[in-house]
Tab-separated table of C-alpha atoms in Angstrom:
chain	number	residue	atom	x	y	z
A	1	MET	CA	48.773	-83.249	-5.316
A	2	PRO	CA	51.179	-80.408	-5.787
A	3	GLY	CA	50.966	-77.332	-3.230
A	4	LYS	CA	52.810	-74.399	-2.014
A	5	PHE	CA	51.252	-74.446	1.510
A	6	PRO	CA	53.691	-75.550	4.753
A	7	PRO	CA	53.739	-79.223	5.737
A	8	THR	CA	50.916	-80.303	8.185
A	9	VAL	CA	48.404	-77.019	8.083
A	10	GLU	CA	45.396	-79.143	7.284
A	11	VAL	CA	44.161	-82.797	7.026
A	12	GLY	CA	41.815	-83.737	4.098
A	13	ARG	CA	41.366	-86.948	1.668
A	14	HIS	CA	43.930	-87.746	-1.058
A	15	PRO	CA	42.814	-89.941	-3.970
A	16	THR	CA	45.742	-91.559	-4.571
A	17	ASN	CA	48.297	-91.949	-1.707
A	18	SER	CA	47.049	-94.379	0.763
A	19	TRP	CA	49.794	-92.456	3.473
A	20	GLN	CA	48.852	-89.190	2.584
A	21	HIS	CA	45.693	-87.620	4.017
A	22	VAL	CA	47.443	-84.012	4.340
A	23	ALA	CA	45.150	-82.291	1.403
A	24	ILE	CA	46.624	-78.877	1.741
A	25	VAL	CA	50.563	-79.845	0.552
A	26	ASN	CA	52.261	-82.405	-0.820
A	27	ILE	CA	55.607	-82.081	1.473
A	28	PRO	CA	58.402	-82.752	-1.496
A	29	SER	CA	56.848	-79.506	-3.686
A	30	CYS	CA	56.963	-77.220	-0.992
A	31	LYS	CA	58.645	-74.216	-2.021
A	32	TYR	CA	57.765	-71.707	0.859
A	33	GLN	CA	58.760	-71.124	4.210
A	34	LEU	CA	56.258	-71.138	7.105
A	35	ASN	CA	54.856	-67.705	7.560
A	36	PRO	CA	51.872	-65.502	8.839
A	37	LEU	CA	49.946	-66.414	5.735
A	38	TYR	CA	49.723	-70.385	6.375
A	39	ILE	CA	48.932	-69.150	10.226
A	40	SER	CA	45.879	-67.481	8.874
A	41	LEU	CA	45.197	-70.469	6.406
A	42	THR	CA	45.189	-72.507	9.655
A	43	ILE	CA	43.379	-70.242	11.417
A	44	ARG	CA	40.819	-69.825	8.861
A	45	ASN	CA	40.349	-73.607	8.839
A	46	PHE	CA	39.673	-73.891	12.387
A	47	ILE	CA	37.219	-71.228	12.698
A	48	PHE	CA	35.307	-72.066	9.349
A	49	GLY	CA	35.215	-75.695	10.978
A	50	LEU	CA	33.620	-74.471	14.354
A	51	HIS	CA	31.043	-72.126	12.361
A	52	TYR	CA	30.270	-74.998	9.957
A	53	PHE	CA	28.781	-77.173	12.900
A	54	THR	CA	27.461	-74.864	16.020
A	55	ALA	CA	26.039	-73.127	12.638
A	56	GLN	CA	23.719	-76.423	12.339
A	57	GLY	CA	22.936	-76.515	16.764
A	58	SER	CA	26.126	-79.004	16.986
A	59	GLN	CA	28.652	-78.370	19.664
A	60	VAL	CA	32.289	-78.858	18.787
A	61	TYR	CA	34.859	-79.896	21.577
A	62	CYS	CA	38.818	-79.378	20.870
A	63	VAL	CA	41.845	-80.236	22.411
A	64	SER	CA	44.871	-78.031	22.280
A	65	LEU	CA	47.912	-80.855	22.494
A	66	ASP	CA	51.191	-79.229	23.501
A	67	ALA	CA	53.965	-81.768	22.377
A	68	SER	CA	57.158	-81.296	24.620
A	69	LYS	CA	59.907	-80.256	22.376
A	70	ALA	CA	58.849	-81.960	19.403
A	71	PHE	CA	61.295	-81.126	17.053
A	72	ASP	CA	63.994	-82.154	19.277
A	73	ARG	CA	62.984	-85.165	19.926
A	74	VAL	CA	62.702	-86.691	16.306
A	75	LEU	CA	64.066	-89.642	15.910
A	76	HIS	CA	66.888	-89.809	13.222
A	77	SER	CA	66.601	-93.408	12.333
A	78	GLY	CA	62.576	-92.962	12.253
A	79	LEU	CA	63.029	-90.048	9.986
A	80	PHE	CA	65.219	-91.881	7.446
A	81	MET	CA	63.018	-94.763	7.318
A	82	LYS	CA	60.020	-92.819	6.559
A	83	LEU	CA	62.018	-90.425	4.019
A	84	ALA	CA	62.854	-94.204	2.150
A	85	ASN	CA	58.907	-95.048	2.375
A	86	ARG	CA	58.412	-91.903	0.613
A	87	GLY	CA	60.457	-92.522	-1.874
A	88	ILE	CA	63.007	-89.737	-1.197
A	89	SER	CA	66.320	-89.625	-3.367
A	90	LEU	CA	68.853	-92.309	-1.609
A	91	SER	CA	71.822	-90.056	-2.353
A	92	PHE	CA	69.804	-87.188	-0.512
A	93	ILE	CA	69.178	-89.828	2.457
A	94	LYS	CA	72.647	-90.649	3.036
A	95	LEU	CA	73.839	-86.421	2.545
A	96	LEU	CA	71.205	-86.556	5.510
A	97	LYS	CA	72.462	-89.390	7.742
A	98	TYR	CA	75.952	-87.874	7.354
A	99	TRP	CA	74.941	-84.609	8.329
A	100	TYR	CA	72.912	-85.409	11.400
A	101	SER	CA	75.202	-88.451	12.806
A	102	HIS	CA	78.009	-85.423	12.885
A	103	LEU	CA	75.901	-83.236	15.127
A	104	GLN	CA	77.844	-82.180	18.085
A	105	CYS	CA	77.121	-79.407	20.519
A	106	ALA	CA	79.101	-77.289	23.385
A	107	VAL	CA	77.707	-74.996	26.197
A	108	LEU	CA	79.309	-71.698	26.154
A	109	TRP	CA	79.129	-69.985	29.456
A	110	LYS	CA	80.751	-66.727	30.582
A	111	GLY	CA	83.210	-67.170	28.074
A	112	VAL	CA	84.356	-70.995	28.992
A	113	LEU	CA	83.425	-73.611	26.424
A	114	GLY	CA	82.233	-76.894	27.934
A	115	ASN	CA	82.996	-80.300	26.616
A	116	ILE	CA	81.495	-81.009	23.536
A	117	PHE	CA	79.082	-83.735	22.830
A	118	ASN	CA	77.063	-85.833	19.908
A	119	ILE	CA	73.403	-84.924	18.998
A	120	ALA	CA	71.476	-88.376	18.711
A	121	ARG	CA	68.262	-86.967	17.683
A	122	GLY	CA	66.138	-84.235	16.704
A	123	VAL	CA	65.917	-81.655	13.798
A	124	ARG	CA	67.496	-78.441	14.102
A	125	GLN	CA	65.107	-75.330	15.024
A	126	GLY	CA	65.547	-72.590	12.655
A	127	GLY	CA	66.815	-74.732	9.459
A	128	VAL	CA	65.354	-74.531	6.590
A	129	LEU	CA	64.721	-78.419	6.380
A	130	SER	CA	63.382	-78.760	9.421
A	131	PRO	CA	59.777	-78.144	9.219
A	132	PHE	CA	59.387	-80.493	6.146
A	133	LEU	CA	61.484	-83.221	7.544
A	134	PHE	CA	59.313	-82.819	11.269
A	135	ALA	CA	55.993	-82.860	8.266
A	136	ILE	CA	57.025	-86.196	6.979
A	137	TYR	CA	57.898	-87.260	10.656
A	138	MET	CA	54.200	-86.886	11.788
A	139	ALA	CA	52.486	-87.353	8.457
A	140	GLU	CA	51.569	-91.174	9.176
A	141	LEU	CA	49.649	-89.857	12.560
A	142	ILE	CA	48.189	-87.395	10.619
A	143	GLY	CA	46.620	-90.283	8.475
A	144	GLN	CA	45.527	-92.530	11.300
A	145	LEU	CA	43.514	-89.572	12.431
A	146	SER	CA	41.341	-89.459	10.001
A	147	SER	CA	39.682	-93.005	11.308
A	148	GLY	CA	36.196	-91.530	11.215
A	149	TYR	CA	36.041	-89.898	14.899
A	150	GLY	CA	36.957	-86.384	13.797
A	151	LEU	CA	34.836	-83.504	11.692
A	152	TYR	CA	34.047	-83.956	8.374
A	153	VAL	CA	32.381	-81.351	5.948
A	154	GLY	CA	31.606	-83.760	3.226
A	155	ASN	CA	34.234	-85.762	2.430
A	156	LEU	CA	36.848	-83.480	3.762
A	157	PHE	CA	38.068	-84.702	7.144
A	158	MET	CA	39.136	-81.400	9.522
A	159	GLY	CA	39.275	-83.179	12.626
A	160	CYS	CA	43.359	-82.565	12.839
A	161	ILE	CA	44.324	-79.498	11.899
A	162	MET	CA	48.299	-78.811	12.646
A	163	TYR	CA	50.915	-76.049	12.064
A	164	ALA	CA	54.461	-77.487	12.730
A	165	ASP	CA	54.264	-78.962	16.003
A	166	ASP	CA	50.740	-77.528	17.290
A	167	ILE	CA	48.063	-79.513	16.967
A	168	MET	CA	44.527	-79.023	17.117
A	169	LEU	CA	42.208	-81.889	17.426
A	170	LEU	CA	38.453	-81.555	16.726
A	171	SER	CA	35.608	-83.900	17.214
A	172	CYS	CA	31.749	-83.454	17.626
A	173	SER	CA	31.726	-85.888	20.633
A	174	CYS	CA	34.081	-86.653	23.668
A	175	TYR	CA	33.976	-90.434	22.619
A	176	GLY	CA	35.761	-89.224	19.212
A	177	LEU	CA	37.933	-86.662	21.038
A	178	GLN	CA	39.352	-89.459	23.396
A	179	LYS	CA	39.677	-91.610	20.385
A	180	LEU	CA	42.256	-88.803	18.891
A	181	VAL	CA	44.000	-88.243	21.462
A	182	ASP	CA	44.372	-91.716	22.001
A	183	ILE	CA	45.529	-92.209	18.597
A	184	CYS	CA	48.301	-89.400	19.019
A	185	GLU	CA	49.249	-90.947	22.376
A	186	HIS	CA	50.001	-94.372	20.929
A	187	TYR	CA	51.828	-92.688	17.859
A	188	GLY	CA	53.887	-90.700	20.539
A	189	GLU	CA	54.609	-93.795	22.438
A	190	LYS	CA	55.946	-95.420	19.007
A	191	TRP	CA	58.015	-92.457	17.863
A	192	ASP	CA	59.220	-90.961	20.806
A	193	ILE	CA	56.994	-87.918	20.681
A	194	ILE	CA	55.885	-86.896	24.311
A	195	PHE	CA	52.477	-84.787	24.873
A	196	ASN	CA	52.391	-83.006	27.707
A	197	PRO	CA	48.759	-82.917	29.982
A	198	LYS	CA	49.801	-79.811	32.179
A	199	LYS	CA	49.689	-77.752	28.954
A	200	THR	CA	47.199	-79.462	27.039
A	201	GLN	CA	43.904	-77.795	26.959
A	202	CYS	CA	40.072	-78.641	26.229
A	203	VAL	CA	37.448	-76.367	24.891
A	204	SER	CA	34.283	-76.819	23.953
A	205	PHE	CA	32.534	-74.500	21.256
A	206	GLY	CA	28.710	-74.539	20.630
A	207	GLY	CA	27.206	-75.073	24.162
A	208	LYS	CA	28.110	-75.417	28.003
A	209	THR	CA	31.335	-77.341	29.084
A	210	PRO	CA	30.875	-80.846	29.665
A	211	ASP	CA	30.831	-82.105	33.441
A	212	LYS	CA	31.241	-85.462	33.019
A	213	CYS	CA	33.362	-85.592	29.995
A	214	GLY	CA	36.822	-86.102	30.894
A	215	ILE	CA	39.449	-86.487	28.413
A	216	LEU	CA	42.389	-88.378	29.354
A	217	LEU	CA	46.160	-88.237	28.188
A	218	ASN	CA	48.835	-90.196	29.514
A	219	GLY	CA	46.650	-91.131	32.286
A	220	SER	CA	46.077	-87.373	33.829
A	221	LYS	CA	42.755	-85.867	32.947
A	222	LEU	CA	42.902	-82.552	30.596
A	223	GLU	CA	41.661	-79.223	31.827
A	224	TRP	CA	38.731	-77.449	30.370
A	225	VAL	CA	39.431	-73.691	29.205
A	226	ALA	CA	37.030	-71.165	28.447
A	227	LYS	CA	39.511	-69.453	26.361
A	228	LEU	CA	41.723	-71.381	24.335
A	229	THR	CA	45.063	-69.891	22.787
A	230	TYR	CA	46.065	-71.364	19.150
A	231	LEU	CA	48.909	-70.090	17.125
A	232	GLY	CA	48.749	-66.707	18.804
A	233	CYS	CA	45.233	-65.991	18.344
A	234	HIS	CA	42.947	-66.484	21.622
A	235	PHE	CA	39.249	-68.016	20.762
A	236	VAL	CA	36.595	-67.268	22.812
A	237	SER	CA	34.522	-70.415	23.672
A	238	SER	CA	30.848	-68.985	24.136
A	239	SER	CA	30.749	-67.009	21.111
A	240	CYS	CA	33.704	-68.536	18.660
A	241	LYS	CA	35.343	-65.548	17.626
A	242	VAL	CA	38.715	-64.647	18.425
A	243	ASP	CA	39.317	-62.298	21.150
A	244	PHE	CA	42.125	-59.574	19.764
A	245	SER	CA	42.289	-57.455	23.238
A	246	THR	CA	45.694	-58.809	23.232
A	247	ASN	CA	46.788	-57.189	19.524
A	248	ILE	CA	45.718	-54.099	20.965
A	249	ARG	CA	47.500	-54.146	24.203
A	250	LYS	CA	50.484	-55.191	21.926
A	251	PHE	CA	50.048	-51.975	19.705
A	252	TYR	CA	50.121	-49.826	22.229
A	253	GLY	CA	53.203	-51.170	23.751
A	254	SER	CA	55.193	-50.929	20.773
A	255	PHE	CA	53.709	-47.553	19.961
A	256	ASN	CA	54.263	-46.123	23.343
A	257	ASN	CA	57.816	-47.504	22.879
A	258	ILE	CA	58.401	-45.469	19.931
A	259	LEU	CA	57.663	-42.203	21.228
A	260	SER	CA	59.797	-42.416	24.566
A	261	VAL	CA	62.686	-43.296	22.330
A	262	LEU	CA	61.827	-40.164	20.067
A	263	GLY	CA	60.732	-37.991	22.485
A	264	LYS	CA	59.317	-34.860	22.736
A	265	ASN	CA	61.080	-33.191	19.241
A	266	ARG	CA	60.262	-36.257	17.197
A	267	HIS	CA	60.100	-36.343	13.445
A	268	GLU	CA	56.342	-37.308	12.837
A	269	ILE	CA	56.470	-38.534	9.165
A	270	SER	CA	59.463	-40.888	10.947
A	271	CYS	CA	57.310	-41.738	13.270
A	272	VAL	CA	54.458	-42.766	11.461
A	273	HIS	CA	56.808	-45.072	9.335
A	274	LEU	CA	57.647	-47.054	12.391
A	275	VAL	CA	54.239	-47.475	13.779
A	276	LYS	CA	53.555	-48.746	10.004
A	277	SER	CA	56.353	-51.102	10.147
A	278	TYR	CA	56.550	-52.273	14.175
A	279	CYS	CA	52.689	-51.533	15.633
A	280	VAL	CA	50.507	-52.380	12.264
A	281	PRO	CA	51.911	-55.861	12.062
A	282	SER	CA	51.411	-56.824	15.913
A	283	LEU	CA	47.622	-55.230	15.584
A	284	ALA	CA	46.544	-56.736	12.268
A	285	TYR	CA	47.888	-60.394	13.154
A	286	GLY	CA	45.242	-62.938	12.231
A	287	CYS	CA	43.126	-60.187	11.488
A	288	GLU	CA	42.021	-62.196	8.209
A	289	ILE	CA	39.825	-63.957	10.268
A	290	TRP	CA	38.376	-61.878	12.806
A	291	ASN	CA	34.757	-60.994	10.917
A	292	LEU	CA	34.360	-57.800	12.749
A	293	SER	CA	31.145	-55.927	13.605
A	294	CYS	CA	30.336	-52.589	12.879
A	295	VAL	CA	31.334	-51.402	16.593
A	296	GLU	CA	34.261	-53.234	16.447
A	297	TYR	CA	35.376	-51.731	13.129
A	298	LEU	CA	34.725	-48.367	14.780
A	299	HIS	CA	36.501	-48.860	17.665
A	300	MET	CA	39.688	-50.114	15.166
A	301	ASN	CA	39.275	-46.758	14.008
A	302	VAL	CA	39.247	-44.739	17.104
A	303	LEU	CA	42.238	-46.749	18.072
A	304	TRP	CA	44.296	-45.427	14.649
A	305	ASN	CA	42.765	-42.279	14.920
A	306	ASN	CA	43.700	-41.239	18.648
A	307	THR	CA	47.298	-42.693	17.381
A	308	PHE	CA	48.055	-40.192	14.625
A	309	ARG	CA	46.426	-37.697	16.809
A	310	LYS	CA	49.088	-38.308	19.649
A	311	ILE	CA	52.006	-38.313	17.206
A	312	PHE	CA	50.808	-35.055	15.428
A	313	ASN	CA	49.481	-33.550	18.943
A	314	CYS	CA	46.541	-31.867	16.590
A	315	CYS	CA	42.790	-32.999	15.973
A	316	TRP	CA	41.719	-33.947	18.976
A	317	ARG	CA	38.551	-32.326	18.571
A	318	GLU	CA	38.415	-33.076	14.820
A	319	SER	CA	38.488	-35.766	12.454
A	320	THR	CA	41.761	-37.093	11.226
A	321	LYS	CA	40.915	-38.261	7.717
A	322	GLN	CA	42.528	-34.827	6.440
A	323	LEU	CA	45.591	-36.167	8.423
A	324	LEU	CA	45.624	-39.453	6.999
A	325	PHE	CA	45.280	-38.698	3.570
A	326	TYR	CA	48.539	-36.412	3.395
A	327	CYS	CA	50.529	-39.042	5.068
A	328	GLU	CA	49.192	-41.482	2.682
A	329	VAL	CA	47.639	-43.533	5.451
A	330	VAL	CA	44.171	-45.655	4.766
A	331	PRO	CA	42.173	-45.759	8.004
A	332	MET	CA	42.535	-49.056	10.348
A	333	SER	CA	39.113	-50.467	8.862
A	334	TYR	CA	40.588	-50.224	5.013
A	335	ILE	CA	43.977	-52.086	6.452
A	336	ILE	CA	42.075	-54.793	7.791
A	337	ASP	CA	39.879	-54.964	4.954
A	338	GLN	CA	42.919	-55.123	2.325
A	339	HIS	CA	44.465	-57.707	4.369
A	340	THR	CA	41.353	-59.860	4.307
A	341	ILE	CA	40.749	-59.396	0.551
A	342	LEU	CA	44.297	-60.018	-0.382
A	343	PHE	CA	44.365	-63.013	2.126
A	344	TYR	CA	41.279	-64.673	0.106
A	345	LYS	CA	43.230	-63.927	-3.499
A	346	ARG	CA	45.958	-65.643	-2.704
A	347	LEU	CA	43.882	-68.744	-1.339
A	348	GLN	CA	42.076	-68.642	-4.661
A	349	THR	CA	44.809	-68.502	-6.736
A	350	SER	CA	46.052	-71.629	-4.919
A	351	GLU	CA	47.604	-74.348	-6.824
A	352	ASN	CA	45.835	-76.481	-4.248
A	353	LYS	CA	42.067	-77.849	-4.613
A	354	VAL	CA	41.110	-78.165	-1.073
A	355	VAL	CA	42.351	-74.493	-0.227
A	356	ARG	CA	40.400	-73.253	-3.439
A	357	VAL	CA	37.357	-74.880	-2.116
A	358	LEU	CA	37.557	-73.855	1.380
A	359	ALA	CA	38.382	-70.058	-0.397
A	360	ARG	CA	34.817	-70.721	-2.115
A	361	ILE	CA	33.119	-72.290	0.556
A	362	ASN	CA	33.843	-68.285	2.699
A	363	ARG	CA	33.411	-66.341	-0.815
A	364	ASP	CA	29.836	-64.586	1.223
A	365	SER	CA	32.110	-63.056	4.035
A	366	VAL	CA	34.856	-61.383	1.495
A	367	GLY	CA	31.858	-60.695	-1.190
A	368	ALA	CA	30.680	-58.195	1.593
A	369	ILE	CA	33.843	-56.803	2.092
A	370	LEU	CA	34.463	-56.219	-1.671
A	371	SER	CA	31.214	-54.386	-2.216
A	372	LYS	CA	32.273	-51.759	0.311
A	373	TYR	CA	35.120	-50.434	-2.377
A	374	GLY	CA	33.270	-51.430	-5.274
A	375	PHE	CA	34.682	-54.707	-6.057
A	376	HIS	CA	32.689	-57.282	-8.153
A	377	SER	CA	35.643	-60.175	-7.824
A	378	LEU	CA	39.141	-60.824	-6.903
A	379	GLN	CA	40.339	-60.828	-10.223
A	380	ASN	CA	42.198	-57.331	-9.841
A	381	SER	CA	45.536	-57.433	-9.604
A	382	VAL	CA	47.206	-56.171	-5.973
A	383	PHE	CA	47.952	-53.163	-6.941
A	384	ASP	CA	44.562	-52.428	-8.357
A	385	ILE	CA	43.194	-53.260	-5.151
A	386	LYS	CA	45.432	-51.000	-3.128
A	387	GLU	CA	44.596	-48.363	-5.693
A	388	MET	CA	40.719	-48.847	-5.330
A	389	MET	CA	40.514	-48.769	-1.927
A	390	TRP	CA	42.715	-45.563	-1.735
A	391	ALA	CA	40.339	-44.226	-4.256
A	392	GLU	CA	37.478	-44.720	-2.116
A	393	PHE	CA	39.218	-43.577	1.039
A	394	THR	CA	39.739	-39.996	-1.123
A	395	ARG	CA	36.256	-39.896	-2.121
A	396	ASN	CA	35.336	-40.085	1.736
A	397	VAL	CA	37.871	-37.317	2.582
A	398	GLY	CA	36.301	-34.910	0.097
A	399	LEU	CA	39.450	-34.117	-1.834
């Protein structure tokens, strides 16, 4: 199945390839590097799985597995065998084997170079091929996990969500969750992937934490937590929502650093540009899956308005709409909605069928956002969407 999404993002049924239960991606056809869009997609699928079951009164149990130095522990012989089983060109495998058999390293400490030693395992972190090679190395595990114990939405298996070496297991029962953990443990023993029980956490969504449910990994009992961190987002077990207070703290930290560097005699427009470039990405990270309430939208706008009041040292008792307009900046609620609209637009135009299905399932949530700006569908171009949102803001300003 052709796709442009990164390896091991999501798990599902594949109609033809018995090894491949990865419905989001066909690894050889991947053309894109891992980026925030794919992170948002992964988190979106995780949130959808939670809401789908908790809305029907079911409880969802999750385990966030920590694979210790997973990229560095890839067995070269196992990787080459898996590549051959995938039908990868023998010439390409020989080229990889030559590269990896000649890897050497040395430690540089205070200008002194230590002895050179060979590297016998692992794929290089930061390398262009490394995410794809690691995905192939882990593909068999994904197939084994779709064994009937995890979450299913229709025929779509959603019991395992992966982004690189970050693995999330989901099940509606503690028994099923333990079975998924056991499969990962056995796979790790065979292919030298070590899962660290001290950094692995369990969380329960849609109900209380089970007192008598002890999930074991490598003989150690896993810890149950009230808040789970996955791909930089914090999920609260009681509400199944994302806690973005960390994003706000990062935003204020970056903003205060900019003000301290520029000083009191700063150029305001340059400061605005720096805030848009360095602060907004920290604040809007993962905003495509926030599902904000009216009060939360208001708080975000207040934060954004106070930022401009601080930069220009004015409008402390007045509206900042005209100030934002002349700086060619929209309110933070518009920025968050724009991220969400463009995110779903890219999902709908994906070549991957499963991604499009998930986008259609979530069309009601994005439809409510579209109606605020007079959109009827996501068929408009990116330029038109931005222009229509700017026009809507201009009308609200009254200019």
